[in-house]
Every structure is written in structure tokens, then in C-alpha cells.
Coordinates of N, CA and C and ligand atoms in Angstrom, one line a residue:
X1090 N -77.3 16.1 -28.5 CA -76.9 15.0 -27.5 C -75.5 15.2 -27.2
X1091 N -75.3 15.9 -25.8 CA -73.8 15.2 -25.2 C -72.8 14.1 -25.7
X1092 N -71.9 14.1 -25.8 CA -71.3 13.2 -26.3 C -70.9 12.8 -24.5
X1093 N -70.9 11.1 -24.4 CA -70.9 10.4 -23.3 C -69.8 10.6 -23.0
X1094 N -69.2 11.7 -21.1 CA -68.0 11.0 -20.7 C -67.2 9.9 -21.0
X1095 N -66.0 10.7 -21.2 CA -65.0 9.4 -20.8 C -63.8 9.4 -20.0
X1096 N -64.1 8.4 -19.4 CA -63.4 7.9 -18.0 C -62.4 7.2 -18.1
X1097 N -60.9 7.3 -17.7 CA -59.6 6.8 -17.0 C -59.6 6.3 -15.5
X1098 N -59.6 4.3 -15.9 CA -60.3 4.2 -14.5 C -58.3 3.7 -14.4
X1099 N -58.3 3.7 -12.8 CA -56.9 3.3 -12.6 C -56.9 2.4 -11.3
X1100 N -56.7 1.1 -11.5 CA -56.4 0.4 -10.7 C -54.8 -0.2 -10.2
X1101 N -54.8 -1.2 -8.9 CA -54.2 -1.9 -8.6 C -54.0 -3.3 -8.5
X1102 N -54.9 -3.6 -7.9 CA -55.6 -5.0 -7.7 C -57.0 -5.6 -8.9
X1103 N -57.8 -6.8 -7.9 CA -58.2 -7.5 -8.8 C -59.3 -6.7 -9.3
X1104 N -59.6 -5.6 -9.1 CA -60.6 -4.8 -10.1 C -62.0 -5.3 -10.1
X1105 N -62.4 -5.2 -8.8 CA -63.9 -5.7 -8.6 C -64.3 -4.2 -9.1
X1106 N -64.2 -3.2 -8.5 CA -64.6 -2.0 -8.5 C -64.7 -2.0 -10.1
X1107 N -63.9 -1.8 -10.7 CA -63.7 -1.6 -12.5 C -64.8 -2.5 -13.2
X1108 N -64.9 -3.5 -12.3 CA -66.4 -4.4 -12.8 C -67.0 -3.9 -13.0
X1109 N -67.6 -3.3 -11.6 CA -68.8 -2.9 -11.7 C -69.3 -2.0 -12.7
X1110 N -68.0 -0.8 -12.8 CA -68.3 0.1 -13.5 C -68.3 -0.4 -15.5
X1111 N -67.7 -1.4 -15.4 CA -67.9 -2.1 -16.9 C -69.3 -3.1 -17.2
X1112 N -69.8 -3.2 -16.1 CA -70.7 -3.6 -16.1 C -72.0 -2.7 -16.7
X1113 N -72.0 -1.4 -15.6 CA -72.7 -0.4 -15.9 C -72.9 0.5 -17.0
X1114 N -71.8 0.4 -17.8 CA -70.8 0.6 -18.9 C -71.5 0.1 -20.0
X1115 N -71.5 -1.3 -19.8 CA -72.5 -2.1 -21.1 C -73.7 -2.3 -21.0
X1116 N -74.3 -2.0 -19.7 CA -75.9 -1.4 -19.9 C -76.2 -0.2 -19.8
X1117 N -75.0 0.7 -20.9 CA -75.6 1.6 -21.0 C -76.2 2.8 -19.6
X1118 N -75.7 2.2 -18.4 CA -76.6 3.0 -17.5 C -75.3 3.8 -16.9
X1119 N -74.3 3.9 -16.9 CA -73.3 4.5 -16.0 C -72.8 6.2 -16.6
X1120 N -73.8 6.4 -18.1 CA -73.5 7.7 -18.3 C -72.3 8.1 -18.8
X1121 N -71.4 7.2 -19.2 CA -70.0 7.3 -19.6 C -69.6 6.2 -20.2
X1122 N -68.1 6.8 -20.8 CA -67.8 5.5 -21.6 C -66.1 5.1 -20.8
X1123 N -65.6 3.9 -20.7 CA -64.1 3.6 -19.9 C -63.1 3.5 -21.3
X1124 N -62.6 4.6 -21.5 CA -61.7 4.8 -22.7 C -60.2 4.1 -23.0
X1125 N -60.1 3.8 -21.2 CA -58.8 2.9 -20.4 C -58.9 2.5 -19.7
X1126 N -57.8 1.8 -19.4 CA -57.8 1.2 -18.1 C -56.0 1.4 -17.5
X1127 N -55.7 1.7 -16.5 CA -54.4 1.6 -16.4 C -54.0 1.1 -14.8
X1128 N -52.9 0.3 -14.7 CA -52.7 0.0 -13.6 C -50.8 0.1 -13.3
X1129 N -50.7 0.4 -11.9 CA -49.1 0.5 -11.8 C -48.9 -0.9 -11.1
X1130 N -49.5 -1.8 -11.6 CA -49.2 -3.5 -11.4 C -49.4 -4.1 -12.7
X1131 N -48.4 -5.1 -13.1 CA -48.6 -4.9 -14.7 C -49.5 -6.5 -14.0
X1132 N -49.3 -6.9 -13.1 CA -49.9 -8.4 -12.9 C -51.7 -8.2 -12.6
X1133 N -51.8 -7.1 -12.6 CA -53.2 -6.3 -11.8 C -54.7 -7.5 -12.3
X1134 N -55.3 -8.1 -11.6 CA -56.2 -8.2 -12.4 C -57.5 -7.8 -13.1
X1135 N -57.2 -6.2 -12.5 CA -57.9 -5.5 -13.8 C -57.8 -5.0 -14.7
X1136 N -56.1 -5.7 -15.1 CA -55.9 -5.5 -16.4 C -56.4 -6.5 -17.4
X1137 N -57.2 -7.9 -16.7 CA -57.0 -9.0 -17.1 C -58.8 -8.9 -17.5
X1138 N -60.0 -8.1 -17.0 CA -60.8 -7.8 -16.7 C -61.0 -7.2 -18.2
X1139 N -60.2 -6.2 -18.2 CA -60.3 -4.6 -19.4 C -60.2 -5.4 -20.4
X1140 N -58.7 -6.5 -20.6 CA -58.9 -7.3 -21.5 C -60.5 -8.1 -22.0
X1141 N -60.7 -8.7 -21.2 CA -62.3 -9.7 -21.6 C -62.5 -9.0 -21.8
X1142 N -63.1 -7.6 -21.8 CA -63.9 -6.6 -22.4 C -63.5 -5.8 -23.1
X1143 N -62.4 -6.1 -23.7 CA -61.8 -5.2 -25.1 C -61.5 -3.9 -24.5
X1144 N -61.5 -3.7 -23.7 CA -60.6 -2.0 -23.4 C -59.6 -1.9 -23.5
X1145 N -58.7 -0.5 -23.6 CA -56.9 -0.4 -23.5 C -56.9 -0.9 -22.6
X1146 N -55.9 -1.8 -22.1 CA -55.3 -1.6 -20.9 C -54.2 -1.8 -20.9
X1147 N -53.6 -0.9 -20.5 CA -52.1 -0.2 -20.0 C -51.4 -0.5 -18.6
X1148 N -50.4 -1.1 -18.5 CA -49.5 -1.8 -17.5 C -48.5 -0.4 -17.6
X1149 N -48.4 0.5 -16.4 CA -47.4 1.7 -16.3 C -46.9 1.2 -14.8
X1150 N -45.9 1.0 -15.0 CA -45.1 0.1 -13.7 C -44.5 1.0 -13.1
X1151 N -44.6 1.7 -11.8 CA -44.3 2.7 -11.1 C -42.6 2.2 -10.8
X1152 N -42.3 0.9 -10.8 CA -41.1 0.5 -10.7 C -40.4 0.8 -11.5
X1153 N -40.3 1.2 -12.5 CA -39.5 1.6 -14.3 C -39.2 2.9 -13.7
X1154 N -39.9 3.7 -12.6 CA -39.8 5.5 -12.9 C -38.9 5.8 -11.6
X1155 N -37.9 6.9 -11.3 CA -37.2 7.4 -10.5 C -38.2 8.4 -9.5
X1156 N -39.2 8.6 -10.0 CA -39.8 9.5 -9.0 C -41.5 9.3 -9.3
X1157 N -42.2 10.0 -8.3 CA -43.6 10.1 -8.4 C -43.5 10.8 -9.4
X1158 N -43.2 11.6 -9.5 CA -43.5 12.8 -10.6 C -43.2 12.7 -11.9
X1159 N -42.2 11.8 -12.3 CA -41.9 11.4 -13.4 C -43.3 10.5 -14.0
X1160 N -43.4 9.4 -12.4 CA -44.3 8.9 -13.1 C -45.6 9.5 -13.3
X1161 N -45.9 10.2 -12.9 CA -47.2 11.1 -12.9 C -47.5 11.3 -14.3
X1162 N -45.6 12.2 -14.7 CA -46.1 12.9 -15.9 C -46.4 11.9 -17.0
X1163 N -45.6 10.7 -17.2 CA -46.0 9.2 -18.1 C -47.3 9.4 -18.2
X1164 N -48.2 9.2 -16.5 CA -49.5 9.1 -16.5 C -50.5 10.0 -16.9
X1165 N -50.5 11.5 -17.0 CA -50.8 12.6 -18.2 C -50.7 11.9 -19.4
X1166 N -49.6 11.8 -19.4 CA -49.5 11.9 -21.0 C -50.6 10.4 -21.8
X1167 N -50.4 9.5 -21.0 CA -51.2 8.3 -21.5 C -53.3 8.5 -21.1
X1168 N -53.2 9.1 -20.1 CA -54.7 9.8 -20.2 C -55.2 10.6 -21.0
X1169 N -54.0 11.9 -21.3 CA -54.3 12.7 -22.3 C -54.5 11.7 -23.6
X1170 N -53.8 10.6 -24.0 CA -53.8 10.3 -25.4 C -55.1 9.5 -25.4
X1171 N -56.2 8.7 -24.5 CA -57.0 8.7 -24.6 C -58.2 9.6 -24.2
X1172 N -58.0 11.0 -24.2 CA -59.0 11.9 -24.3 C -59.9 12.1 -23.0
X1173 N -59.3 11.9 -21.6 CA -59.8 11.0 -20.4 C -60.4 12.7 -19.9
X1174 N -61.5 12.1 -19.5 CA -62.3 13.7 -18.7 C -61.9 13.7 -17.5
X1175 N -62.4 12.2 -16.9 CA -62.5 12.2 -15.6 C -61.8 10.8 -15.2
X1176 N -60.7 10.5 -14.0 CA -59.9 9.8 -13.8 C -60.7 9.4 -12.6
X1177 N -60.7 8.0 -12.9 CA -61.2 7.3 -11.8 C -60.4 6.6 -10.7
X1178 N -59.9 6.5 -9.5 CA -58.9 5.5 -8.9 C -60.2 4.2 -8.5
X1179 N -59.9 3.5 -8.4 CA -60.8 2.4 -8.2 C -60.0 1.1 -7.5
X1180 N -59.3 1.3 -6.7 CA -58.4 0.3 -6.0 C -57.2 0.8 -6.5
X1181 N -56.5 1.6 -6.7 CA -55.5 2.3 -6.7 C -54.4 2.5 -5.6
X1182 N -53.5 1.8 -6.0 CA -52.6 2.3 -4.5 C -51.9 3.0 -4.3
X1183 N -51.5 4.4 -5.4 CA -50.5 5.1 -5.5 C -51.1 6.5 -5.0
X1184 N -49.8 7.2 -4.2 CA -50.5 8.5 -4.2 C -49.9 9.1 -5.2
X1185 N -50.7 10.3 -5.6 CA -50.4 10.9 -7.2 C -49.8 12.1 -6.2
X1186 N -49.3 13.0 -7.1 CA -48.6 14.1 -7.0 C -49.1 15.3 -8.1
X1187 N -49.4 16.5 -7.3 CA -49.9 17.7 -8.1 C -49.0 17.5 -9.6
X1188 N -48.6 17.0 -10.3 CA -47.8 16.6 -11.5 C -49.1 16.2 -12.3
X1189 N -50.0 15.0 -11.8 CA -51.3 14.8 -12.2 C -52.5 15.8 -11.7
X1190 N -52.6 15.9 -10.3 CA -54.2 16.1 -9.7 C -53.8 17.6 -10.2
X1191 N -52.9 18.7 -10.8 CA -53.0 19.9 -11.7 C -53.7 20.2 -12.9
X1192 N -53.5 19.3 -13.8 CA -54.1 19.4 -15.1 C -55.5 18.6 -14.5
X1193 N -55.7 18.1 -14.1 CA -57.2 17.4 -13.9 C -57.7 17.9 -12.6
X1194 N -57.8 19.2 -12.3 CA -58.3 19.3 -11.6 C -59.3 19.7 -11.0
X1195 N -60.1 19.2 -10.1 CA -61.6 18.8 -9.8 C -62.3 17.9 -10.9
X1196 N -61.3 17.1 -11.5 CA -61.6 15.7 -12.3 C -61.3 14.7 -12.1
X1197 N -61.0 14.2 -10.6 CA -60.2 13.1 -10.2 C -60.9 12.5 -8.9
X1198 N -61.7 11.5 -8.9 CA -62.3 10.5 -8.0 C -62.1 9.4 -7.4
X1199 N -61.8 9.1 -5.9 CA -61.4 8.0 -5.6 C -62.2 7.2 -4.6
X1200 N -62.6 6.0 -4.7 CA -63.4 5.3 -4.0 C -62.5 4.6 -2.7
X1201 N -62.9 4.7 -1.5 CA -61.8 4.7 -0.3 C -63.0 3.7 0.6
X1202 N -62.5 2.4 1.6 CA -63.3 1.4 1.8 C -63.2 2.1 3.6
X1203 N -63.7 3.2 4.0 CA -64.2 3.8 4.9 C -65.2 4.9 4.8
X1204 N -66.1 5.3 6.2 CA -66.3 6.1 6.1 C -65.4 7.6 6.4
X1205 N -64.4 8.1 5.5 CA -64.1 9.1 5.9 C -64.7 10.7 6.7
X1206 N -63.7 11.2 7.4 CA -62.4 11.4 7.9 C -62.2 9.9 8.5
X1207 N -63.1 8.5 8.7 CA -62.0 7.9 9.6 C -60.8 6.9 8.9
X1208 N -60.3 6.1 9.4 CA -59.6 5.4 9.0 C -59.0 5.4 7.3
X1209 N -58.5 6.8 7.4 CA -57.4 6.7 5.7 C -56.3 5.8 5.6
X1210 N -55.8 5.9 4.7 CA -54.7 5.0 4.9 C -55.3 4.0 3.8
X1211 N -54.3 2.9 3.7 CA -53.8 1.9 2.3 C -54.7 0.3 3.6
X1212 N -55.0 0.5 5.1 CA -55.4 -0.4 5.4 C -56.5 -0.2 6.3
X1213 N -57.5 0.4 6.1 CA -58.4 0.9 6.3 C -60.1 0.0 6.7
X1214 N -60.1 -1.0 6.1 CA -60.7 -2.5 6.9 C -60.1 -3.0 7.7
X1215 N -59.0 -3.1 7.5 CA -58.5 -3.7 9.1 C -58.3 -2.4 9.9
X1216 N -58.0 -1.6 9.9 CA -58.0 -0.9 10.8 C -59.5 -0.3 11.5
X1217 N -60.0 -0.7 11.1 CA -62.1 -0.2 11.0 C -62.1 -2.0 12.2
X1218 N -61.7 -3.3 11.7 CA -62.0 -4.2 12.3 C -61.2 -4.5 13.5
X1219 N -59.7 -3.6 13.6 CA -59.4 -3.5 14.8 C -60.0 -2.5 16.2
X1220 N -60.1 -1.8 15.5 CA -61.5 -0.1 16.7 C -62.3 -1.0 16.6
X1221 N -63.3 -1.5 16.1 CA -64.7 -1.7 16.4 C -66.0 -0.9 16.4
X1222 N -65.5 0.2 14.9 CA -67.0 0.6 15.0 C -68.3 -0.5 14.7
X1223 N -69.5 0.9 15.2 CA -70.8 -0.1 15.1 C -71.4 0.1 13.3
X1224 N -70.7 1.2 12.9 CA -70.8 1.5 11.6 C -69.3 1.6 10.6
X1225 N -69.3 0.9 9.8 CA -68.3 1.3 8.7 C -68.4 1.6 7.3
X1226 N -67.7 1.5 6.3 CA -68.7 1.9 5.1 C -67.7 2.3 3.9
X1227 N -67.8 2.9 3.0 CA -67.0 3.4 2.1 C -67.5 5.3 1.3
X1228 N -66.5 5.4 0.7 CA -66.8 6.7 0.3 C -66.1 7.0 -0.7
X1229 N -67.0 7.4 -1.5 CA -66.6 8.1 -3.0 C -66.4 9.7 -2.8
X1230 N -65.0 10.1 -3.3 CA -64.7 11.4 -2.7 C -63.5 12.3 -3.9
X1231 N -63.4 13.5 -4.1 CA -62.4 13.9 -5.3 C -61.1 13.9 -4.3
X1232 N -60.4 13.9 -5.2 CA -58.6 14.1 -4.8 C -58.1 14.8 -4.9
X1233 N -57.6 15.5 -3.8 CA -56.7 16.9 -3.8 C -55.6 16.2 -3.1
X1234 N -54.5 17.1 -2.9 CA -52.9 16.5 -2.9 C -53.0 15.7 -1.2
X1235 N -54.0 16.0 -0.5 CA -53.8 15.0 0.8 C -54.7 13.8 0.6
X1236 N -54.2 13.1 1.2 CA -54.3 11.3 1.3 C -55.7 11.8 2.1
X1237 N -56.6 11.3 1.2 CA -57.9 10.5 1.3 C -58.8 11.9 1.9
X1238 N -58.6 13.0 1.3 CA -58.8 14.1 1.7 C -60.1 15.1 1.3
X1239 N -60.3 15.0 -0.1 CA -61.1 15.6 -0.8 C -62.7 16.2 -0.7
X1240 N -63.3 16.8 -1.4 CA -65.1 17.2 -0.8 C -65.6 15.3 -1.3
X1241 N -66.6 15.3 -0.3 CA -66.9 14.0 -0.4 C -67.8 14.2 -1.2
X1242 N -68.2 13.0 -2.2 CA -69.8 13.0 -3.3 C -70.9 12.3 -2.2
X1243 N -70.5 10.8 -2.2 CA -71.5 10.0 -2.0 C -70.8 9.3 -0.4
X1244 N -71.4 8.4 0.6 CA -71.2 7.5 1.5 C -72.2 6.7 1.7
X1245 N -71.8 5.1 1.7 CA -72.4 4.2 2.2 C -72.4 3.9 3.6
X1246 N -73.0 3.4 4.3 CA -72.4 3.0 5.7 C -73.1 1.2 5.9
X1247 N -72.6 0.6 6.7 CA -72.4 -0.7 6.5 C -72.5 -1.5 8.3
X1248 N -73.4 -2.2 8.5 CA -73.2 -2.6 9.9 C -71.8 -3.5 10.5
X1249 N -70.9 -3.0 11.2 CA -69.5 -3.7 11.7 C -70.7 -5.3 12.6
X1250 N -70.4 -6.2 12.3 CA -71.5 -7.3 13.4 C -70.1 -7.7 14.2
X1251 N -70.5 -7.9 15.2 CA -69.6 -8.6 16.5 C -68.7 -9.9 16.4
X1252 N -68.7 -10.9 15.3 CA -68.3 -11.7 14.7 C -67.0 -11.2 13.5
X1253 N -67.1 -10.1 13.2 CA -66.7 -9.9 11.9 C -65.0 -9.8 11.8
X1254 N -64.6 -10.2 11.0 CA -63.1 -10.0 11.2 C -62.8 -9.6 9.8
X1255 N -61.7 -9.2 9.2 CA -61.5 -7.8 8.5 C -61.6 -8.5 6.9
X1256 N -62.1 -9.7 6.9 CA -62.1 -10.0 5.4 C -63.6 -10.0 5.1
X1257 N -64.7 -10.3 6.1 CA -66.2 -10.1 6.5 C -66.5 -8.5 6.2
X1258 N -65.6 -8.6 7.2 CA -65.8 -6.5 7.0 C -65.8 -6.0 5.7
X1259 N -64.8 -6.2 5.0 CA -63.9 -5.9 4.0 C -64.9 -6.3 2.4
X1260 N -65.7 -7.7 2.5 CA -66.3 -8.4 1.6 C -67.8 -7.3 1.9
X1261 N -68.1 -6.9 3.0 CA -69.9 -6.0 3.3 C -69.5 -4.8 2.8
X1262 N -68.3 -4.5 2.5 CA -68.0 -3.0 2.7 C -68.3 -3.1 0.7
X1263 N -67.3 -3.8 0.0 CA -67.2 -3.9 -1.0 C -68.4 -3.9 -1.9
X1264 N -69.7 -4.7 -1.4 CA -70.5 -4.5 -1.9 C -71.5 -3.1 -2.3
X1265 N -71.0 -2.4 -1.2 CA -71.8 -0.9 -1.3 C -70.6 -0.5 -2.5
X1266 N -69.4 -0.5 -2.4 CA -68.5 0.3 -3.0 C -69.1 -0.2 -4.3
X1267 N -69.2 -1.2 -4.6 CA -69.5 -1.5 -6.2 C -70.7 -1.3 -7.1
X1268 N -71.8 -0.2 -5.3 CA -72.8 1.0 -5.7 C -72.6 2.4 -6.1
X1269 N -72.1 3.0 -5.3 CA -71.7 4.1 -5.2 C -70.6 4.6 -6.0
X1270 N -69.6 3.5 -6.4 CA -69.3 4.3 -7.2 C -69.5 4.6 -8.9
X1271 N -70.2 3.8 -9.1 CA -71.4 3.7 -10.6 C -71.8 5.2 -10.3
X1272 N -72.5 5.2 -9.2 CA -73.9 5.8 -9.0 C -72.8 7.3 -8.8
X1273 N -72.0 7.4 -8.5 CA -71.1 9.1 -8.8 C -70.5 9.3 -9.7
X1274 N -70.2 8.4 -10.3 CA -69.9 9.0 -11.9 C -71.0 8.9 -12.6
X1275 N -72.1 8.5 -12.7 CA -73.5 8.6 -13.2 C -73.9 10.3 -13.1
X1276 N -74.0 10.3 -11.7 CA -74.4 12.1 -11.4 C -73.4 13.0 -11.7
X1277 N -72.1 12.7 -11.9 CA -71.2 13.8 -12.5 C -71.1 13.7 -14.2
X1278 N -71.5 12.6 -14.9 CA -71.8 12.4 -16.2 C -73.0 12.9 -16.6
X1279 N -73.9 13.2 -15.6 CA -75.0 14.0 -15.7 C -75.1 15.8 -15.3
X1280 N -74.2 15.8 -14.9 CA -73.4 17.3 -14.3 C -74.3 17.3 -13.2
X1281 N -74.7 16.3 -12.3 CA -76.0 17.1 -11.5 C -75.1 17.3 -10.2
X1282 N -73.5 17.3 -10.3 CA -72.9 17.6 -9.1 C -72.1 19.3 -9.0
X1283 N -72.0 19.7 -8.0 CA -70.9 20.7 -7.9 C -70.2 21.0 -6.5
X1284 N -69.7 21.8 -6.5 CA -68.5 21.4 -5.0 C -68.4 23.4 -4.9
X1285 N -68.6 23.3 -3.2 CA -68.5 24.7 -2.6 C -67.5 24.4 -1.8
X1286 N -66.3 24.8 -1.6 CA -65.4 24.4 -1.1 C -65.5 23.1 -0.3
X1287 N -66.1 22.8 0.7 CA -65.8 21.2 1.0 C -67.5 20.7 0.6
X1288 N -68.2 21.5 0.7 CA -69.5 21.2 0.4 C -70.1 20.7 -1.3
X1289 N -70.5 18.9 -1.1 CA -70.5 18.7 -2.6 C -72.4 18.7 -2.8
X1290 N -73.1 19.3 -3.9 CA -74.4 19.1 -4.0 C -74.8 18.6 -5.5
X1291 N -75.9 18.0 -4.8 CA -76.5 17.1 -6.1 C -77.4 17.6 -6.7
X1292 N -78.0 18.3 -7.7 CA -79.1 18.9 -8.4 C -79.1 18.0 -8.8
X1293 N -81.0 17.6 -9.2 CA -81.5 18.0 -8.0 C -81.5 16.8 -7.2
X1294 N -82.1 17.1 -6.2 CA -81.8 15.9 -5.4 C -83.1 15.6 -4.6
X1295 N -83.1 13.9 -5.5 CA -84.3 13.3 -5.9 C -84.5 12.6 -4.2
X1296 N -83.5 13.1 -2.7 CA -84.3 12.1 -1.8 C -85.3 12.5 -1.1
X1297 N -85.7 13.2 -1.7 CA -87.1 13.6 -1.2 C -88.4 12.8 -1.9
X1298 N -88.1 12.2 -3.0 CA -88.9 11.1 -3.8 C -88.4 10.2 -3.3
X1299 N -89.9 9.3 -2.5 CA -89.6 8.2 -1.9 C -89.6 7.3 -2.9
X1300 N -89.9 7.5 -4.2 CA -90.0 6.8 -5.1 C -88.6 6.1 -6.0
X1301 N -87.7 7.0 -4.9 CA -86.2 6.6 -5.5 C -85.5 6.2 -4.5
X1302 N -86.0 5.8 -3.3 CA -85.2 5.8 -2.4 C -85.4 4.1 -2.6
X1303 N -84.1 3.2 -2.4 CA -84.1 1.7 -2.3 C -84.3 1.4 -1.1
X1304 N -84.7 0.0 -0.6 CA -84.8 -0.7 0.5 C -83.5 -1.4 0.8
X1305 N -82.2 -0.5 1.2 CA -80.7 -0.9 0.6 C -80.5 -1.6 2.3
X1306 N -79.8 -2.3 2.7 CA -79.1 -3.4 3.9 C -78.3 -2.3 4.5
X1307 N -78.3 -0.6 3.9 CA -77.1 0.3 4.1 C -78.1 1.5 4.2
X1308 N -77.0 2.6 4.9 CA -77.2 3.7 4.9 C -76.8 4.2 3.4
X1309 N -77.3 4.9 2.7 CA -76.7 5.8 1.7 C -76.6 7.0 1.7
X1310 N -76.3 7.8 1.7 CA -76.8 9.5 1.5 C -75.6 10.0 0.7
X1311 N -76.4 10.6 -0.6 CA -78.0 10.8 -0.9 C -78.3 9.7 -1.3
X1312 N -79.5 9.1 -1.3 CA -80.0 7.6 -2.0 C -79.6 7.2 -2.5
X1313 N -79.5 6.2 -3.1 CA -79.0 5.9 -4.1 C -80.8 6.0 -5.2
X1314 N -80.4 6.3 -6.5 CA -81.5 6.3 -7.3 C -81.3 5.2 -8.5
X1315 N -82.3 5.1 -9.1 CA -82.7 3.7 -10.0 C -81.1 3.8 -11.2
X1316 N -80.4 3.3 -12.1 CA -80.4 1.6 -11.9 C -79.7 1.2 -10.6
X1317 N -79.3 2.2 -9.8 CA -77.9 1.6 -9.1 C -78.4 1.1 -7.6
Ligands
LIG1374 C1 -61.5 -2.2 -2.4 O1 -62.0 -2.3 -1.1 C2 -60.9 -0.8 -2.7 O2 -61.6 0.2 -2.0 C3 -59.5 -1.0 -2.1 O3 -59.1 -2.3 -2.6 C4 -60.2 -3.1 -2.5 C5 -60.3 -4.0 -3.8 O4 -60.6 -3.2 -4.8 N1 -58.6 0.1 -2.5 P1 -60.8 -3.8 -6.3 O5 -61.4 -5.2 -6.2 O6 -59.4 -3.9 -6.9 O7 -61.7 -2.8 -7.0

């Protein structure tokens, strides 16, 4: 028996995302274990989250450090001491510096509330509710040194309605995110992923079983498969 991943999730904010995945976590279905939690907001509420649930969680205040890089290397070193495979950003608002995404590299996932290439950036629902697409959505994707850049895993897509204004948008979008991103660290805790230079593939890949495919309010691809 594999000894179960363990994951360094790293937040900003109120840590819906970190939910889910602690959720998934204690039923056993997420394929990993959350060994930390760290945030560069010591006010974060998912530090407050990790707490109820008895996990470390670590307040690393990017304000204390003279440089990204300094603080990067803090951020090694406190991953390393919990034994972290794979780094999760999960509402994250810092960009990291090859200081981190080096030692962990092609181990670092970040969940982004578009469909990329579009709207990157730190405001990316509003900017999705200013254009007007007819589709928007989120995407689970690895991190290499450009902003919001990486081979993509998973994408949800999400209907923009004609009414919607960026907190509507923002709340439909969130819901898929708190699928998809369970559901890719599930298949990388399963190894059923790998990455051809931008090309990411799922062994195997069950959407061809209609028997896994959900009746989801969203686009997914690839499916999403059972618990998620
Ligand atoms: C999410 O849309 C996330 O993608 C973005 O911030 C929002 C809140 O995330 N970065 P969370 O509730 O802190 O997980």
C-alpha cells in the first residue's frame, strides 16, 4: 500500500477552496493527506478553518521578508519540514519565484477562477463580468514561473447569465472550483496524470464510461468521476 500523499495547501483568503479539500480529506476520498496549511495573511480564514480541523497552520507574513525570494526560501524550508509532495495554491495571492517552483518542480498546483489562457490576473471574475463571456469557468493548472501559465489538468466551464454581476459570477464559478480541484489532486495521488510539454493526460481515461460521466450544471473535461 502507497503511503497517502501529502499536500501543502497555501492560501490567502477565506479558504472555501481548503474546505473542500478537507472535506475530501476526512472522507477519505481525496487520495491524500493536508500535512499544512500556510498562508501569507496571518488574518486568512483558512487558517481559522485548518484550526477546527486540527491541522498546522502556519501564518508566513510576506510583510516580515525584504524580498520574494527570501520569502520563498522561509516557504521551502517550512514545506520541507512537513514532508509536502505536492503544493497546493488554493486562493493564493502571491506569485512565487523559481526559489520555490525549483525544488518542487512539476509539484505545484494552482486553482485560477477562469477559463484559462483567458482572464489571468489576481481579478479575473470581474474581469470575465466586465467582457461578457457566454462561458466562464475555472481551471486547475501546474505553475511554472509565468502568472497563471502552466500545462492545464482539469476545466470547468460555467454559464456567464445576462443578469450576472461579478459576485453571481464569482459565487457559480466557485462552486465548480470546489470540484475540480479535489478531483486533480485525487488523479495525481493516483498517478493517473502526466504532462507532454503543454499536453496534460489522464490514464486512463474513464470518459468514455458513461457510467462516470455526472449530470453536472457545467462543462467538465475530463468528467468529473465518482466521489467528486
Ligand atoms: C476563489 O475564487 C479562488 O480561485 C480565488 O479566490 C477565491 C476565494 O478562494 N483565488 P478561497 O475561498 O479562499 O478558497
Amino acid at each position: 500500500m502507497r503511503p497517502a500523499m501529502r499536500i501543502g495547501v497555501l492560501v490567502s483568503g477565506s479558504g472555501s477552496n481548503l474546505q473542500a479539500l478537507i472535506d475530501h480529506a476526512e472522507a477519505r476520498t481525496l487520495g491524500a493527506d493536508i500535512t499544512c496549511v500556510v498562508s501569507n495573511n496571518p488574518d486568512a480564514g483558512g487558517l481559522d478553518r485548518a484550526r477546527a480541523h486540527h491541522l498546522p497552520a502556519i501564518a508566513h507574513n510576506h510583510r516580515d521578508y525584504e524580498s520574494r525570494e527570501a520569502y520563498d526560501a522561509e516557504m521551502v524550508r517550512i514545506l520541507r519540514e512537513y514532508d509536502v509532495d505536492l503544493i497546493v495554491m488554493a486562493g493564493f495571492l502571491r506569485l512565487v519565484t523559481p526559489t520555490l517552483i525549483d525544488p518542487f518542480e512539476g509539484r505545484i498546483i494552482n486553482i485560477h477562477p477562469s477559463l484559462l489562457p483567458a482572464f489571468t490576473g489576481a481579478h479575473a471574475q470581474a474581469d470575465a463580468a466586465a467582457f461578457r463571456p457566454r462561458i466562464a469557468g475555472c481551471t486547475v493548472h501546474y505553475v511554472d514561473e509565468q502568472l497563471d501559465h502552466g500545462p492545464i489538468i482539469i476545466q470547468a466551464a460555467v454559464p456567464v447569465q445576462p443578469d450576472d454581476d461579478t459576485d453571481a459570477l464569482a459565487a457559480r464559478i466557485l462552486t465548480m472550483e470546489h470540484r475540480i480541484l479535489p478531483q486533480a489532486i485525487r488523479w495525481l495521488a493516483d498517478e493517473r496524470i502526466s504532462v507532454q510539454g503543454r499536453q496534460v493526460h489522464l490514464t486512463p481515461d474513464l470518459a468514455h464510461n458513461a457510467g462516470f460521466a455526472h449530470n453536472v450544471p457545467a462543462l467538465v473535461q475530463p468528467p468529473l468521476e465518482n466521489p467528486f
